[in-house]
PDB file of C-alpha atoms in Angstrom:
ATOM      1  CA  MET A  25      20.858 -52.165 -13.812  1.00  0.00           C
ATOM      2  CA  PRO A  26      18.659 -49.305 -11.991  1.00  0.00           C
ATOM      3  CA  GLY A  27      18.427 -45.940 -12.777  1.00  0.00           C
ATOM      4  CA  SER A  28      20.952 -46.612 -15.979  1.00  0.00           C
ATOM      5  CA  ALA A  29      20.442 -45.109 -19.306  1.00  0.00           C
ATOM      6  CA  LEU A  30      19.633 -48.651 -20.738  1.00  0.00           C
ATOM      7  CA  THR A  31      16.869 -49.341 -18.772  1.00  0.00           C
ATOM      8  CA  GLY A  32      15.171 -45.891 -18.359  1.00  0.00           C
ATOM      9  CA  GLY A  33      15.293 -45.456 -14.658  1.00  0.00           C
ATOM     10  CA  PRO A  34      15.431 -42.434 -12.685  1.00  0.00           C
ATOM     11  CA  ARG A  35      18.037 -40.361 -13.695  1.00  0.00           C
ATOM     12  CA  ARG A  36      19.593 -37.238 -11.763  1.00  0.00           C
ATOM     13  CA  LEU A  37      18.139 -33.641 -12.620  1.00  0.00           C
ATOM     14  CA  PRO A  38      21.166 -31.067 -13.818  1.00  0.00           C
ATOM     15  CA  ARG A  39      22.180 -28.746 -11.054  1.00  0.00           C
ATOM     16  CA  ALA A  40      21.580 -25.731 -13.322  1.00  0.00           C
ATOM     17  CA  LEU A  41      17.949 -26.777 -13.855  1.00  0.00           C
ATOM     18  CA  ARG A  42      17.777 -28.132 -10.022  1.00  0.00           C
ATOM     19  CA  LEU A  43      18.394 -24.053  -9.880  1.00  0.00           C
ATOM     20  CA  ALA A  44      15.782 -22.903 -12.213  1.00  0.00           C
ATOM     21  CA  LEU A  45      13.165 -24.832 -10.988  1.00  0.00           C
ATOM     22  CA  VAL A  46      13.364 -23.573  -7.608  1.00  0.00           C
ATOM     23  CA  THR A  47      13.628 -19.888  -8.636  1.00  0.00           C
ATOM     24  CA  ILE A  48      10.937 -20.751 -10.364  1.00  0.00           C
ATOM     25  CA  THR A  49       9.005 -22.081  -7.533  1.00  0.00           C
ATOM     26  CA  SER A  50       9.667 -19.289  -5.627  1.00  0.00           C
ATOM     27  CA  LEU A  51       8.642 -16.453  -7.573  1.00  0.00           C
ATOM     28  CA  GLY A  52       5.145 -18.540  -7.871  1.00  0.00           C
ATOM     29  CA  ALA A  53       5.112 -18.665  -4.370  1.00  0.00           C
ATOM     30  CA  ALA A  54       5.975 -14.540  -4.113  1.00  0.00           C
ATOM     31  CA  LEU A  55       3.108 -13.798  -6.688  1.00  0.00           C
ATOM     32  CA  ALA A  56       0.591 -16.068  -4.870  1.00  0.00           C
ATOM     33  CA  LEU A  57       1.033 -14.098  -1.774  1.00  0.00           C
ATOM     34  CA  ASN A  58       1.266 -11.371  -3.240  1.00  0.00           C
ATOM     35  CA  LEU A  59      -2.195 -11.544  -4.998  1.00  0.00           C
ATOM     36  CA  ALA A  60      -3.794 -12.508  -1.828  1.00  0.00           C
ATOM     37  CA  PHE A  61      -2.595  -9.949  -0.036  1.00  0.00           C
ATOM     38  CA  GLY A  62      -3.229  -7.056  -2.393  1.00  0.00           C
ATOM     39  CA  ALA A  63      -7.035  -6.987  -2.272  1.00  0.00           C
ATOM     40  CA  ASP A  64      -8.341  -3.430  -2.420  1.00  0.00           C
ATOM     41  CA  ALA A  65      -9.431  -2.020   1.427  1.00  0.00           C
ATOM     42  CA  GLY A  66     -12.589   0.006   1.452  1.00  0.00           C
ATOM     43  CA  ALA A  67     -13.351   2.474   4.288  1.00  0.00           C
ATOM     44  CA  THR A  68     -16.834   4.499   4.773  1.00  0.00           C
ATOM     45  CA  GLU A  69     -16.581   8.557   4.687  1.00  0.00           C
ATOM     46  CA  ALA A  70     -18.449   9.748   7.808  1.00  0.00           C
ATOM     47  CA  ASP A  71     -20.292  13.109   8.187  1.00  0.00           C
ATOM     48  CA  THR A  72     -18.785  15.315  11.555  1.00  0.00           C
ATOM     49  CA  SER A  73     -21.378  18.002  11.049  1.00  0.00           C
ATOM     50  CA  GLY A  74     -24.021  18.538  14.115  1.00  0.00           C
ATOM     51  CA  GLN A  75     -22.398  15.979  16.748  1.00  0.00           C
ATOM     52  CA  PRO A  76     -24.906  15.960  19.994  1.00  0.00           C
ATOM     53  CA  GLY A  77     -23.587  16.846  22.915  1.00  0.00           C
ATOM     54  CA  ASP A  78     -23.758  13.440  24.446  1.00  0.00           C
ATOM     55  CA  ALA A  79     -21.089  12.293  21.311  1.00  0.00           C
ATOM     56  CA  ILE A  80     -18.890  15.069  22.048  1.00  0.00           C
ATOM     57  CA  ALA A  81     -18.354  14.103  25.819  1.00  0.00           C
ATOM     58  CA  ARG A  82     -17.819  10.228  24.348  1.00  0.00           C
ATOM     59  CA  GLY A  83     -15.369  11.394  22.751  1.00  0.00           C
ATOM     60  CA  GLN A  84     -14.029  13.522  25.503  1.00  0.00           C
ATOM     61  CA  ASP A  85     -13.948  10.331  27.447  1.00  0.00           C
ATOM     62  CA  LEU A  86     -12.079   8.327  24.498  1.00  0.00           C
ATOM     63  CA  TYR A  87      -9.738  10.493  23.959  1.00  0.00           C
ATOM     64  CA  SER A  88      -8.345  10.323  27.394  1.00  0.00           C
ATOM     65  CA  GLN A  89      -8.396   7.136  27.350  1.00  0.00           C
ATOM     66  CA  GLN A  90      -6.197   5.978  23.878  1.00  0.00           C
ATOM     67  CA  CYS A  91      -4.767   9.502  22.852  1.00  0.00           C
ATOM     68  CA  SER A  92      -3.866  11.561  26.160  1.00  0.00           C
ATOM     69  CA  LEU A  93      -0.634   9.674  27.071  1.00  0.00           C
ATOM     70  CA  CYS A  94       0.951  10.980  24.330  1.00  0.00           C
ATOM     71  CA  HIS A  95      -0.459  13.796  23.196  1.00  0.00           C
ATOM     72  CA  GLY A  96      -1.860  15.323  25.900  1.00  0.00           C
ATOM     73  CA  GLU A  97      -5.037  16.138  27.752  1.00  0.00           C
ATOM     74  CA  LEU A  98      -5.054  19.289  25.794  1.00  0.00           C
ATOM     75  CA  LEU A  99      -3.647  18.419  22.433  1.00  0.00           C
ATOM     76  CA  ARG A 100      -0.539  20.276  23.589  1.00  0.00           C
ATOM     77  CA  GLY A 101       1.469  17.149  23.109  1.00  0.00           C
ATOM     78  CA  VAL A 102       3.947  15.546  25.735  1.00  0.00           C
ATOM     79  CA  GLU A 103       7.779  15.783  26.461  1.00  0.00           C
ATOM     80  CA  GLU A 104       9.398  13.339  29.387  1.00  0.00           C
ATOM     81  CA  ASP A 105      12.816  13.634  30.205  1.00  0.00           C
ATOM     82  CA  GLY A 106      13.861  15.363  27.214  1.00  0.00           C
ATOM     83  CA  GLU A 107      12.001  12.911  24.738  1.00  0.00           C
ATOM     84  CA  VAL A 108       9.096  13.775  22.727  1.00  0.00           C
ATOM     85  CA  LEU A 109       5.700  11.658  23.460  1.00  0.00           C
ATOM     86  CA  GLY A 110       4.215  12.393  21.256  1.00  0.00           C
ATOM     87  CA  PRO A 111       3.510  16.428  19.135  1.00  0.00           C
ATOM     88  CA  PRO A 112       1.257  18.317  20.048  1.00  0.00           C
ATOM     89  CA  ILE A 113      -2.328  18.287  17.655  1.00  0.00           C
ATOM     90  CA  LEU A 114      -3.770  21.207  17.659  1.00  0.00           C
ATOM     91  CA  ASP A 115      -3.849  22.636  14.316  1.00  0.00           C
ATOM     92  CA  VAL A 116      -4.382  18.808  12.660  1.00  0.00           C
ATOM     93  CA  GLY A 117      -7.675  19.525  12.380  1.00  0.00           C
ATOM     94  CA  PRO A 118     -10.413  17.510  11.504  1.00  0.00           C
ATOM     95  CA  ALA A 119      -9.161  16.164   8.421  1.00  0.00           C
ATOM     96  CA  GLY A 120      -5.709  15.254   9.967  1.00  0.00           C
ATOM     97  CA  MET A 121      -7.467  13.373  13.376  1.00  0.00           C
ATOM     98  CA  ASP A 122      -9.636  11.552  10.359  1.00  0.00           C
ATOM     99  CA  PHE A 123      -7.143  10.811   8.746  1.00  0.00           C
ATOM    100  CA  VAL A 124      -4.337   8.925  11.423  1.00  0.00           C
ATOM    101  CA  ILE A 125      -7.638   7.152  13.124  1.00  0.00           C
ATOM    102  CA  ARG A 126      -9.492   6.004   9.768  1.00  0.00           C
ATOM    103  CA  THR A 127      -6.069   4.266   7.887  1.00  0.00           C
ATOM    104  CA  GLY A 128      -5.423   2.790  11.467  1.00  0.00           C
ATOM    105  CA  ARG A 129      -1.807   4.991  12.149  1.00  0.00           C
ATOM    106  CA  MET A 130      -3.181   5.758  15.523  1.00  0.00           C
ATOM    107  CA  PRO A 131      -3.647   5.008  18.111  1.00  0.00           C
ATOM    108  CA  LEU A 132      -0.474   3.444  18.733  1.00  0.00           C
ATOM    109  CA  ASP A 133      -0.522   0.476  21.182  1.00  0.00           C
ATOM    110  CA  ASP A 134       3.488   1.665  21.841  1.00  0.00           C
ATOM    111  CA  PRO A 135       4.923   4.824  21.804  1.00  0.00           C
ATOM    112  CA  GLY A 136       8.149   4.306  19.882  1.00  0.00           C
ATOM    113  CA  ALA A 137       6.169   2.431  17.426  1.00  0.00           C
ATOM    114  CA  ARG A 138       6.687   2.784  13.633  1.00  0.00           C
ATOM    115  CA  VAL A 139       3.214   5.288  12.386  1.00  0.00           C
ATOM    116  CA  GLU A 140       2.413   3.406   9.194  1.00  0.00           C
ATOM    117  CA  ARG A 141      -0.747   2.583   7.643  1.00  0.00           C
ATOM    118  CA  GLY A 142      -2.993  -0.834   8.991  1.00  0.00           C
ATOM    119  CA  PRO A 143      -6.367  -2.021   9.979  1.00  0.00           C
ATOM    120  CA  GLN A 144      -8.519   0.824  11.673  1.00  0.00           C
ATOM    121  CA  LYS A 145      -8.513   0.376  15.404  1.00  0.00           C
ATOM    122  CA  MET A 146     -11.804   2.140  16.483  1.00  0.00           C
ATOM    123  CA  SER A 147     -15.209   1.964  15.248  1.00  0.00           C
ATOM    124  CA  ASP A 148     -16.850   4.184  12.691  1.00  0.00           C
ATOM    125  CA  ALA A 149     -18.744   6.139  15.466  1.00  0.00           C
ATOM    126  CA  ASP A 150     -15.663   6.323  18.013  1.00  0.00           C
ATOM    127  CA  ARG A 151     -13.736   7.887  15.581  1.00  0.00           C
ATOM    128  CA  GLU A 152     -16.935  10.473  15.127  1.00  0.00           C
ATOM    129  CA  ALA A 153     -16.717  11.077  18.475  1.00  0.00           C
ATOM    130  CA  ILE A 154     -12.797  12.025  19.634  1.00  0.00           C
ATOM    131  CA  ILE A 155     -13.558  14.075  16.019  1.00  0.00           C
ATOM    132  CA  ALA A 156     -16.852  15.992  17.263  1.00  0.00           C
ATOM    133  CA  TRP A 157     -14.715  16.706  20.806  1.00  0.00           C
ATOM    134  CA  THR A 158     -11.149  17.491  19.466  1.00  0.00           C
ATOM    135  CA  SER A 159     -12.598  20.175  16.790  1.00  0.00           C
ATOM    136  CA  THR A 160     -14.516  22.238  19.584  1.00  0.00           C
ATOM    137  CA  ILE A 161     -10.795  23.231  20.911  1.00  0.00           C
ATOM    138  CA  MET A 162      -8.295  22.832  17.967  1.00  0.00           C
ATOM    139  CA  THR A 163      -6.954  26.202  16.912  1.00  0.00           C
ATOM    140  CA  GLY A 164      -6.767  25.181  13.043  1.00  0.00           C
ATOM    141  CA  GLY A 165      -6.145  23.023  10.334  1.00  0.00           C
ATOM    142  CA  PRO A 166      -8.178  21.729   7.697  1.00  0.00           C
ATOM    143  CA  GLU A 167     -11.663  20.618   7.291  1.00  0.00           C
ATOM    144  CA  ILE A 168     -12.264  16.272   6.257  1.00  0.00           C
ATOM    145  CA  PRO A 169     -12.477  17.345   2.411  1.00  0.00           C
ATOM    146  CA  GLU A 170     -15.356  16.862   0.299  1.00  0.00           C
ATOM    147  CA  VAL A 171     -14.047  15.645  -3.052  1.00  0.00           C
ATOM    148  CA  ASP A 172     -16.043  13.543  -6.232  1.00  0.00           C
ATOM    149  CA  PRO A 173     -13.609  11.891  -8.215  1.00  0.00           C
ATOM    150  CA  ALA A 174     -16.234  11.794 -11.193  1.00  0.00           C
ATOM    151  CA  ASN A 175     -15.709  14.955 -11.451  1.00  0.00           C
ATOM    152  CA  GLY A 176     -11.959  14.889 -12.371  1.00  0.00           C
ATOM    153  CA  ASP A 177      -9.980  14.801 -15.377  1.00  0.00           C
ATOM    154  CA  LEU A 178      -8.026  12.290 -15.998  1.00  0.00           C
ATOM    155  CA  GLY A 179      -5.270  13.840 -17.806  1.00  0.00           C
ATOM    156  CA  HIS A 180      -5.318  16.599 -15.628  1.00  0.00           C
ATOM    157  CA  GLY A 181      -5.129  14.434 -12.932  1.00  0.00           C
ATOM    158  CA  ARG A 182      -1.773  12.260 -14.334  1.00  0.00           C
ATOM    159  CA  GLU A 183      -0.535  15.436 -15.038  1.00  0.00           C
ATOM    160  CA  LEU A 184      -0.338  16.482 -11.379  1.00  0.00           C
ATOM    161  CA  PHE A 185       0.132  13.195  -9.893  1.00  0.00           C
ATOM    162  CA  THR A 186       3.251  12.852 -12.357  1.00  0.00           C
ATOM    163  CA  ASN A 187       4.715  16.350 -11.430  1.00  0.00           C
ATOM    164  CA  ASN A 188       3.980  16.616  -7.571  1.00  0.00           C
ATOM    165  CA  CYS A 189       3.623  12.719  -6.376  1.00  0.00           C
ATOM    166  CA  ALA A 190       4.875  10.515  -8.813  1.00  0.00           C
ATOM    167  CA  ALA A 191       8.709  10.893  -7.293  1.00  0.00           C
ATOM    168  CA  CYS A 192       8.284   9.406  -3.737  1.00  0.00           C
ATOM    169  CA  HIS A 193       4.608   7.424  -4.703  1.00  0.00           C
ATOM    170  CA  GLY A 194       6.079   5.834  -7.636  1.00  0.00           C
ATOM    171  CA  PRO A 195       4.845   6.181 -10.979  1.00  0.00           C
ATOM    172  CA  THR A 196       2.034   3.451 -10.724  1.00  0.00           C
ATOM    173  CA  ALA A 197       1.378   4.638  -7.147  1.00  0.00           C
ATOM    174  CA  ALA A 198       2.712   1.007  -5.450  1.00  0.00           C
ATOM    175  CA  GLY A 199       4.760   3.452  -2.859  1.00  0.00           C
ATOM    176  CA  ILE A 200       9.149   3.406  -2.600  1.00  0.00           C
ATOM    177  CA  ALA A 201      11.342   4.492   0.333  1.00  0.00           C
ATOM    178  CA  VAL A 202      12.003   8.232   0.571  1.00  0.00           C
ATOM    179  CA  GLY A 203      14.380   8.019   3.288  1.00  0.00           C
ATOM    180  CA  GLU A 204      16.378   6.286   6.262  1.00  0.00           C
ATOM    181  CA  ARG A 205      13.060   5.049   7.935  1.00  0.00           C
ATOM    182  CA  ASP A 206      10.577   6.442   5.990  1.00  0.00           C
ATOM    183  CA  ILE A 207       8.571   5.001   3.042  1.00  0.00           C
ATOM    184  CA  ALA A 208       5.990   6.758   0.590  1.00  0.00           C
ATOM    185  CA  PRO A 209       3.335   4.161   0.787  1.00  0.00           C
ATOM    186  CA  ALA A 210       1.288   2.014  -2.102  1.00  0.00           C
ATOM    187  CA  LEU A 211      -2.025   3.918  -2.382  1.00  0.00           C
ATOM    188  CA  THR A 212      -3.778   0.917  -3.494  1.00  0.00           C
ATOM    189  CA  ASP A 213      -5.493   0.549  -0.731  1.00  0.00           C
ATOM    190  CA  ALA A 214      -6.695   4.414   0.255  1.00  0.00           C
ATOM    191  CA  THR A 215      -9.789   4.829  -0.547  1.00  0.00           C
ATOM    192  CA  ALA A 216     -10.995   8.435  -2.327  1.00  0.00           C
ATOM    193  CA  LEU A 217     -11.242  10.315   0.494  1.00  0.00           C
ATOM    194  CA  GLU A 218      -7.990   9.095   2.210  1.00  0.00           C
ATOM    195  CA  VAL A 219      -6.019  10.118  -0.793  1.00  0.00           C
ATOM    196  CA  ALA A 220      -7.980  13.651  -0.728  1.00  0.00           C
ATOM    197  CA  ALA A 221      -7.093  14.282   2.888  1.00  0.00           C
ATOM    198  CA  ALA A 222      -3.302  13.163   2.570  1.00  0.00           C
ATOM    199  CA  ILE A 223      -2.816  16.154   0.193  1.00  0.00           C
ATOM    200  CA  ARG A 224      -4.527  18.270   2.146  1.00  0.00           C
ATOM    201  CA  ILE A 225      -3.219  17.915   5.479  1.00  0.00           C
ATOM    202  CA  GLY A 226       0.174  16.195   3.769  1.00  0.00           C
ATOM    203  CA  PRO A 227       1.148  13.353   6.713  1.00  0.00           C
ATOM    204  CA  GLY A 228       4.674  12.740   7.455  1.00  0.00           C
ATOM    205  CA  ARG A 229       7.283  14.287   4.905  1.00  0.00           C
ATOM    206  CA  MET A 230       5.033  14.601   1.904  1.00  0.00           C
ATOM    207  CA  PRO A 231       3.859  18.633   1.712  1.00  0.00           C
ATOM    208  CA  VAL A 232       0.788  20.479   2.525  1.00  0.00           C
ATOM    209  CA  PHE A 233      -1.667  21.025  -1.253  1.00  0.00           C
ATOM    210  CA  GLY A 234      -3.836  23.013   0.558  1.00  0.00           C
ATOM    211  CA  PRO A 235      -6.648  25.294  -1.709  1.00  0.00           C
ATOM    212  CA  ASP A 236      -4.318  27.939  -2.841  1.00  0.00           C
ATOM    213  CA  VAL A 237      -1.978  25.493  -4.050  1.00  0.00           C
ATOM    214  CA  TYR A 238      -4.091  22.605  -4.828  1.00  0.00           C
ATOM    215  CA  SER A 239      -8.143  23.527  -6.047  1.00  0.00           C
ATOM    216  CA  GLN A 240     -11.298  21.401  -6.229  1.00  0.00           C
ATOM    217  CA  ASP A 241     -10.753  20.537  -9.499  1.00  0.00           C
ATOM    218  CA  ASP A 242      -7.347  19.735  -9.047  1.00  0.00           C
ATOM    219  CA  LEU A 243      -8.106  17.701  -5.871  1.00  0.00           C
ATOM    220  CA  ASP A 244     -10.848  15.725  -7.880  1.00  0.00           C
ATOM    221  CA  SER A 245      -8.600  15.097 -10.394  1.00  0.00           C
ATOM    222  CA  VAL A 246      -5.940  13.798  -8.795  1.00  0.00           C
ATOM    223  CA  VAL A 247      -7.858  11.135  -6.976  1.00  0.00           C
ATOM    224  CA  ALA A 248      -9.884  10.201 -10.040  1.00  0.00           C
ATOM    225  CA  TRP A 249      -6.190   9.199 -11.428  1.00  0.00           C
ATOM    226  CA  VAL A 250      -5.308   7.356  -8.196  1.00  0.00           C
ATOM    227  CA  LEU A 251      -8.352   5.670  -8.562  1.00  0.00           C
ATOM    228  CA  ASP A 252      -7.842   4.995 -11.888  1.00  0.00           C
ATOM    229  CA  LEU A 253      -4.451   3.444 -11.461  1.00  0.00           C
ATOM    230  CA  ARG A 254      -5.740   1.019  -8.859  1.00  0.00           C
ATOM    231  CA  ASP A 255      -8.488   0.085 -10.486  1.00  0.00           C
ATOM    232  CA  ARG A 256      -7.862  -0.098 -14.383  1.00  0.00           C
ATOM    233  CA  GLU A 257      -7.337  -3.665 -16.255  1.00  0.00           C
ATOM    234  CA  ALA A 258      -4.305  -5.002 -16.903  1.00  0.00           C
ATOM    235  CA  PRO A 259      -4.438  -5.883 -20.931  1.00  0.00           C
ATOM    236  CA  GLY A 260      -0.290  -6.599 -20.799  1.00  0.00           C
ATOM    237  CA  GLY A 261      -0.941 -10.010 -18.330  1.00  0.00           C
ATOM    238  CA  LEU A 262      -0.901 -10.401 -14.536  1.00  0.00           C
ATOM    239  CA  ARG A 263      -0.124  -6.896 -12.664  1.00  0.00           C
ATOM    240  CA  ILE A 264       2.500  -8.526 -10.000  1.00  0.00           C
ATOM    241  CA  GLY A 265       1.172  -5.745  -7.270  1.00  0.00           C
ATOM    242  CA  ARG A 266       1.237  -2.839  -9.849  1.00  0.00           C
ATOM    243  CA  SER A 267       5.595  -3.129  -9.605  1.00  0.00           C
ATOM    244  CA  GLY A 268       6.515  -1.635 -13.240  1.00  0.00           C
ATOM    245  CA  PRO A 269       7.364  -3.214 -16.263  1.00  0.00           C
ATOM    246  CA  VAL A 270      10.839  -3.507 -15.094  1.00  0.00           C
ATOM    247  CA  PHE A 271       9.955  -6.622 -12.693  1.00  0.00           C
ATOM    248  CA  GLU A 272       7.122  -7.608 -14.531  1.00  0.00           C
ATOM    249  CA  GLY A 273       8.838  -7.640 -17.566  1.00  0.00           C
ATOM    250  CA  ALA A 274      11.987  -9.799 -15.386  1.00  0.00           C
ATOM    251  CA  VAL A 275       9.828 -12.417 -13.472  1.00  0.00           C
ATOM    252  CA  ALA A 276       8.054 -13.035 -17.455  1.00  0.00           C
ATOM    253  CA  TRP A 277      11.550 -13.928 -18.699  1.00  0.00           C
ATOM    254  CA  ILE A 278      12.811 -15.589 -15.682  1.00  0.00           C
ATOM    255  CA  VAL A 279       9.491 -18.311 -15.836  1.00  0.00           C
ATOM    256  CA  GLY A 280      10.164 -17.984 -20.047  1.00  0.00           C
ATOM    257  CA  LEU A 281      13.169 -19.376 -19.568  1.00  0.00           C
ATOM    258  CA  GLY A 282      12.645 -21.847 -16.665  1.00  0.00           C
ATOM    259  CA  LEU A 283       9.811 -23.403 -18.619  1.00  0.00           C
ATOM    260  CA  LEU A 284      12.286 -23.457 -21.944  1.00  0.00           C
ATOM    261  CA  LEU A 285      14.771 -24.981 -19.426  1.00  0.00           C
ATOM    262  CA  ILE A 286      12.627 -27.612 -18.682  1.00  0.00           C
ATOM    263  CA  VAL A 287      11.120 -28.122 -22.025  1.00  0.00           C
ATOM    264  CA  MET A 288      14.898 -29.451 -23.642  1.00  0.00           C
ATOM    265  CA  TYR A 289      15.497 -31.270 -20.387  1.00  0.00           C
ATOM    266  CA  PHE A 290      12.793 -33.777 -21.588  1.00  0.00           C
ATOM    267  CA  LEU A 291      13.363 -33.048 -25.057  1.00  0.00           C
ATOM    268  CA  GLY A 292      17.000 -34.410 -24.807  1.00  0.00           C
ATOM    269  CA  GLY A 293      15.896 -37.202 -22.312  1.00  0.00           C
ATOM    270  CA  ARG A 294      13.265 -38.681 -25.555  1.00  0.00           C
ATOM    271  CA  THR A 295      15.945 -38.265 -27.762  1.00  0.00           C
ATOM    272  CA  GLY A 296      19.138 -39.949 -25.524  1.00  0.00           C
ATOM    273  CA  ASP A 297      16.019 -42.515 -24.625  1.00  0.00           C
ATOM    274  CA  GLU A 298      15.684 -43.818 -28.930  1.00  0.00           C
ATOM    275  CA  ASP A 299      19.358 -43.526 -29.218  1.00  0.00           C
ATOM    276  CA  ASP A 300      19.545 -46.000 -26.992  1.00  0.00           C
ATOM    277  CA  HIS A 301      16.635 -48.296 -27.733  1.00  0.00           C
ATOM    278  CA  GLU A 302      18.734 -47.964 -31.420  1.00  0.00           C
ATOM    279  CA  VAL A 303      21.752 -49.229 -29.738  1.00  0.00           C
ATOM    280  CA  GLU A 304      19.738 -51.888 -28.242  1.00  0.00           C
ATOM    281  CA  ALA A 305      18.269 -53.289 -31.167  1.00  0.00           C
ATOM    282  CA  SER A 306      21.461 -53.255 -33.785  1.00  0.00           C
TER     283      SER A 306
END
């Protein structure tokens, strides 16, 4: 008979095993997507000193076209019918302007859109031109920081990061939620300059760590530690997006148990076939 134990035909997998196979397949697909989109995105570091007059004029034109609708022609912000379209940015400094443009947070396509990291929407030359012009009328704010991770101390950086950053960015800098709509982003794609600028300007709800709080040595050390977290090897196996030992361990258990179920199923099927052949022989 087709499908009978005696003829060795196809048999329907048990429900528990089918669920295990679906779970393993889903986890495998999620892991593949995570690894595919987790590549580091580098960025070039800009020097905005000594900008010529034509760059400043060009920066004013670019600002008027892409920034003034929300932040106003003179960086004082725009409020319409009691709603703030864009905050004043007179005191964000060159570091703040460079950071939001470099990390793709600005300019926004929609004033109501969520501000989050993305690909840079401007060329490096356009970014430098806007910074050159806005710097001529800003009333304060930090300059674009200089950072040299090679001068940092990893042990000191780990201590500072653990005490001041890990609560929001996570111990592996993978990012976690800190409020209803606020998320401390993962630092896996951040460059040394971007990490240093964020420390100095305090974007979003992040506190500001100015030179009076973090010395240049502190800054270099924290950045060195973040880059080490990002680039270090994973001797324990796949990093799975640096999601931490709990999640990585859970994946290992699920995959391992699923493989064990598959082996048990086929071993059990082989034993059953041998018993059937013995019955036929007798």
